[in-house]
Short mmCIF file of C-alpha atoms and ligand atoms in Angstrom, two decimals:
data_model
loop_
_atom_site.label_atom_id
_atom_site.label_comp_id
_atom_site.label_asym_id
_atom_site.label_seq_id
_atom_site.Cartn_x
_atom_site.Cartn_y
_atom_site.Cartn_z
CA MET A 128 4.97 11.42 3.24
CA LYS A 129 4.03 8.99 5.82
CA LYS A 130 6.61 6.62 7.26
CA ILE A 131 5.13 3.07 7.00
CA ILE A 132 7.09 -0.03 8.41
CA LEU A 133 7.00 -3.13 6.87
CA MET A 134 6.67 -6.71 8.44
CA GLY A 135 5.74 -10.02 7.73
CA ARG A 136 6.90 -13.25 7.50
CA SER A 137 10.45 -13.89 4.76
CA GLU A 138 9.19 -14.16 1.48
CA CYS A 139 6.55 -12.11 2.03
CA GLY A 140 7.34 -9.92 -0.98
CA LYS A 141 8.49 -7.03 1.92
CA THR A 142 11.95 -5.82 0.12
CA THR A 143 10.28 -5.93 -3.72
CA LEU A 144 6.94 -4.22 -2.17
CA ARG A 145 10.16 -1.03 -0.95
CA GLN A 146 11.43 -1.17 -4.53
CA ALA A 147 8.63 -1.27 -6.43
CA LEU A 148 6.95 1.62 -3.72
CA LYS A 149 10.45 3.52 -4.54
CA GLY A 150 12.69 5.07 -7.28
CA ASP A 151 10.73 1.75 -9.30
CA THR A 152 8.40 2.41 -12.25
CA ILE A 153 4.72 3.18 -11.18
CA HIS A 154 1.82 2.45 -12.92
CA TYR A 155 -1.02 4.86 -12.23
CA HIS A 156 -3.75 5.03 -14.30
CA LYS A 157 -1.66 3.31 -17.35
CA THR A 158 0.68 6.16 -17.35
CA GLN A 159 4.22 5.40 -15.87
CA TYR A 160 5.95 7.75 -13.24
CA ILE A 161 8.66 7.51 -11.04
CA ASN A 162 8.64 8.44 -6.56
CA HIS A 163 11.22 10.29 -5.45
CA PHE A 164 9.58 9.90 -1.85
CA ASP A 165 11.77 6.82 0.01
CA VAL A 166 8.77 6.38 2.48
CA VAL A 167 9.52 2.68 4.33
CA ILE A 168 10.91 0.72 6.23
CA ASP A 169 11.99 -2.83 5.47
CA THR A 170 12.39 -5.37 8.46
CA PRO A 171 13.48 -8.90 8.41
CA GLY A 172 11.10 -11.71 8.21
CA GLU A 173 12.93 -13.75 11.35
CA TYR A 174 11.43 -10.24 13.35
CA ALA A 175 8.05 -11.65 12.49
CA GLU A 176 8.95 -15.45 12.92
CA THR A 177 11.25 -15.29 16.45
CA ASN A 178 9.04 -14.43 19.51
CA ARG A 179 12.17 -12.56 20.32
CA LEU A 180 13.50 -10.84 17.69
CA GLY A 181 9.68 -9.93 17.85
CA ARG A 182 10.36 -6.58 20.83
CA ALA A 183 12.13 -5.56 17.57
CA LEU A 184 9.16 -5.04 15.88
CA ALA A 185 7.79 -2.91 18.60
CA LEU A 186 10.64 -0.48 18.27
CA TYR A 187 11.39 0.27 15.18
CA ALA A 188 7.72 0.92 14.75
CA TYR A 189 7.76 4.22 16.94
CA GLU A 190 9.93 4.83 13.56
CA ALA A 191 6.94 4.92 12.03
CA ASP A 192 3.37 7.18 11.00
CA VAL A 193 1.87 3.59 10.09
CA VAL A 194 2.81 -0.36 9.97
CA GLY A 195 1.82 -2.61 6.77
CA LEU A 196 1.05 -6.42 7.71
CA LEU A 197 2.17 -7.84 4.42
CA ILE A 198 0.62 -11.33 3.72
CA ASN A 199 1.94 -12.93 0.84
CA ALA A 200 -1.80 -14.26 -1.68
CA ASP A 201 0.15 -17.86 -1.59
CA GLU A 202 0.99 -18.11 2.12
CA PRO A 203 -0.37 -21.06 3.88
CA TYR A 204 -1.06 -19.41 7.24
CA SER A 205 -0.97 -16.51 9.13
CA LEU A 206 2.25 -15.22 11.29
CA PHE A 207 0.35 -12.53 12.94
CA PRO A 208 -2.73 -13.37 16.02
CA PRO A 209 -6.45 -11.86 16.06
CA CYS A 210 -6.56 -8.17 17.17
CA VAL A 211 -2.79 -7.95 16.94
CA THR A 212 -3.46 -4.08 16.03
CA ALA A 213 -4.70 -2.88 18.70
CA CYS A 214 -0.98 -3.56 20.68
CA SER A 215 0.49 -0.67 17.94
CA THR A 216 -0.01 2.76 18.57
CA ARG A 217 0.36 3.33 14.81
CA PRO A 218 -2.57 3.16 12.97
CA VAL A 219 -2.38 -0.54 11.26
CA ILE A 220 -3.33 -1.54 7.77
CA GLY A 221 -2.65 -5.18 5.84
CA ILE A 222 -1.56 -5.42 2.24
CA VAL A 223 -1.52 -8.64 0.26
CA THR A 224 1.32 -8.92 -1.90
CA GLN A 225 2.24 -11.43 -4.96
CA ILE A 226 -1.43 -10.89 -6.10
CA ASP A 227 -0.11 -11.74 -9.81
CA SER A 228 0.33 -16.04 -8.49
CA PRO A 229 -1.08 -17.88 -9.91
CA THR A 230 -1.90 -20.59 -7.43
CA GLY A 231 -2.59 -17.72 -5.24
CA ASP A 232 -5.70 -16.71 -2.96
CA PRO A 233 -5.84 -13.62 -2.35
CA ASP A 234 -9.27 -13.23 -0.65
CA ARG A 235 -8.29 -15.57 1.95
CA ALA A 236 -5.05 -13.39 2.49
CA GLU A 237 -7.03 -10.17 3.06
CA ARG A 238 -9.70 -12.35 6.02
CA TRP A 239 -6.53 -13.02 7.70
CA LEU A 240 -5.51 -9.96 7.95
CA ARG A 241 -9.40 -8.42 9.41
CA LEU A 242 -9.28 -10.95 11.59
CA SER A 243 -5.18 -9.11 12.66
CA GLY A 244 -7.92 -6.21 12.90
CA CYS A 245 -6.56 -4.12 9.75
CA GLU A 246 -9.52 -1.82 8.49
CA THR A 247 -7.61 -1.21 5.57
CA VAL A 248 -6.07 -3.52 3.36
CA PHE A 249 -4.57 -3.26 -0.32
CA ARG A 250 -3.69 -5.73 -2.57
CA VAL A 251 -0.70 -5.40 -4.47
CA SER A 252 2.25 -7.62 -6.64
CA SER A 253 5.44 -5.61 -7.14
CA TYR A 254 5.35 -7.60 -10.20
CA THR A 255 2.48 -6.02 -12.13
CA GLY A 256 2.88 -2.17 -10.19
CA GLU A 257 -1.15 -3.12 -9.45
CA GLY A 258 -2.27 -1.28 -5.96
CA ILE A 259 1.69 0.14 -5.81
CA TRP A 260 -0.21 3.88 -6.41
CA GLN A 261 -3.01 3.50 -3.87
CA ILE A 262 -0.79 2.69 -1.20
CA LEU A 263 1.90 6.06 -2.37
CA ASP A 264 -1.87 8.16 -2.02
CA TYR A 265 -2.57 6.56 1.07
CA LEU A 266 0.52 8.09 2.46
CA ARG A 267 -0.43 11.08 1.31
CA ASP A 268 -0.15 14.12 3.76
CA PRO A 269 -1.62 17.37 3.10
CA GLY A 270 0.11 19.50 0.89
CA ASP A 271 2.29 15.99 -1.05
CA VAL A 272 2.36 16.57 -4.02
CA LEU A 273 2.75 12.98 -5.87
CA PRO A 274 4.14 12.58 -9.82
CA TRP A 275 0.69 12.43 -11.36
CA ASP A 276 -0.93 15.24 -9.98
CA LYS A 277 0.01 17.76 -12.51
CA ASP A 278 -1.43 14.95 -14.79
CA GLU A 279 -4.61 15.09 -13.17
CA ALA A 280 -4.87 19.14 -12.88
CA GLU A 281 -3.75 19.85 -16.69
CA LYS A 282 -7.09 17.18 -17.68
CA PRO A 283 -10.00 18.86 -18.93
CA ARG A 284 -12.88 19.31 -16.91
CA LYS A 285 -16.56 17.79 -18.40
CA VAL A 286 -19.15 20.20 -17.97
CA LEU A 287 -21.39 19.62 -15.23
CA SER A 288 -24.55 20.11 -16.39
CA THR A 289 -26.08 20.39 -19.69
CA LYS A 290 -29.46 21.79 -18.57
CA PHE A 291 -27.48 24.85 -17.54
CA ALA A 292 -26.43 25.49 -20.90
CA ASP A 293 -29.85 25.10 -22.07
CA GLU A 294 -31.45 28.11 -19.78
CA GLU A 295 -28.43 30.59 -21.25
CA GLU A 296 -29.62 29.25 -24.42
CA ASN A 297 -33.44 30.12 -24.07
CA GLU A 298 -33.00 33.09 -22.03
N1 GDP B 249 4.91 -13.21 -8.52
C1 GDP B 249 5.19 -12.54 -7.13
N2 GDP B 249 6.72 -13.00 -6.78
C2 GDP B 249 7.10 -11.74 -5.29
C3 GDP B 249 6.64 -10.14 -5.80
N3 GDP B 249 7.06 -9.30 -4.49
C4 GDP B 249 8.27 -10.59 -3.93
N4 GDP B 249 8.19 -11.61 -5.24
C5 GDP B 249 9.13 -12.72 -4.63
O1 GDP B 249 8.35 -13.31 -4.34
C6 GDP B 249 10.09 -13.58 -2.94
C7 GDP B 249 10.99 -13.20 -1.40
O2 GDP B 249 10.67 -11.78 -2.06
P1 GDP B 249 11.52 -10.46 -1.03
O3 GDP B 249 10.38 -9.45 -1.67
O4 GDP B 249 12.59 -10.94 -1.06
O5 GDP B 249 10.34 -10.94 0.21
P2 GDP B 249 11.36 -11.10 2.08
O6 GDP B 249 11.47 -11.58 2.72
O7 GDP B 249 9.66 -10.14 2.59
O8 GDP B 249 11.62 -8.91 1.28
C8 GDP B 249 11.19 -13.18 -4.74
O9 GDP B 249 11.47 -14.70 -4.88
C9 GDP B 249 10.08 -12.42 -5.02
O10 GDP B 249 10.89 -12.22 -6.75
C10 GDP B 249 5.11 -10.08 -6.02
O11 GDP B 249 4.86 -8.99 -6.03
N5 GDP B 249 4.47 -10.85 -7.26
MG1 MG B 250 13.03 -8.51 3.20
#
């Protein structure tokens, strides 16, 4: 699995998302799984909020394969400057958190993340579990087996075409 470093202001939901990605129950198509991969580097919000401390984020990013910029759906402004993703030597994805919040505006948060340069944006709720398995799926390397892969493999496959069945009958 690729390692992701989470960046965002205090209270945007980094630590809760980390817990949701690791060890907690993951909902994949209405089934519950436990993920055993430890894929997250959590960072203090102050690093993203304070100019001098921001340099630490640049250093820690070297320990990760992917950078995740977080904005929660309720945030009234974005900390991230336009096109900031160009500063990173790692792929940068956006994550809108707390999409379950009734007062949130996930569309606005996503627009801010796209303005910052994120081409891939996930929308998640660490409370309901929505969007969590999609992030794990994104972080998967070839050969990684995620908890729900076994069930997917065992699902009966649909008959591809009834035409072939008819043709066989006529022969
Ligand atoms: N509604 C809602 N609240 C959340 C969610 N994730 C975290 N929170 C709340 O947001 C607050 C900050 O979360 P935390 O993970 O500590 O943020 P951090 O400072 O970025 O690490 C806490 O009160 C959490 O309970 C979520 O998915 N939905
Ligand atoms: Mg935290």
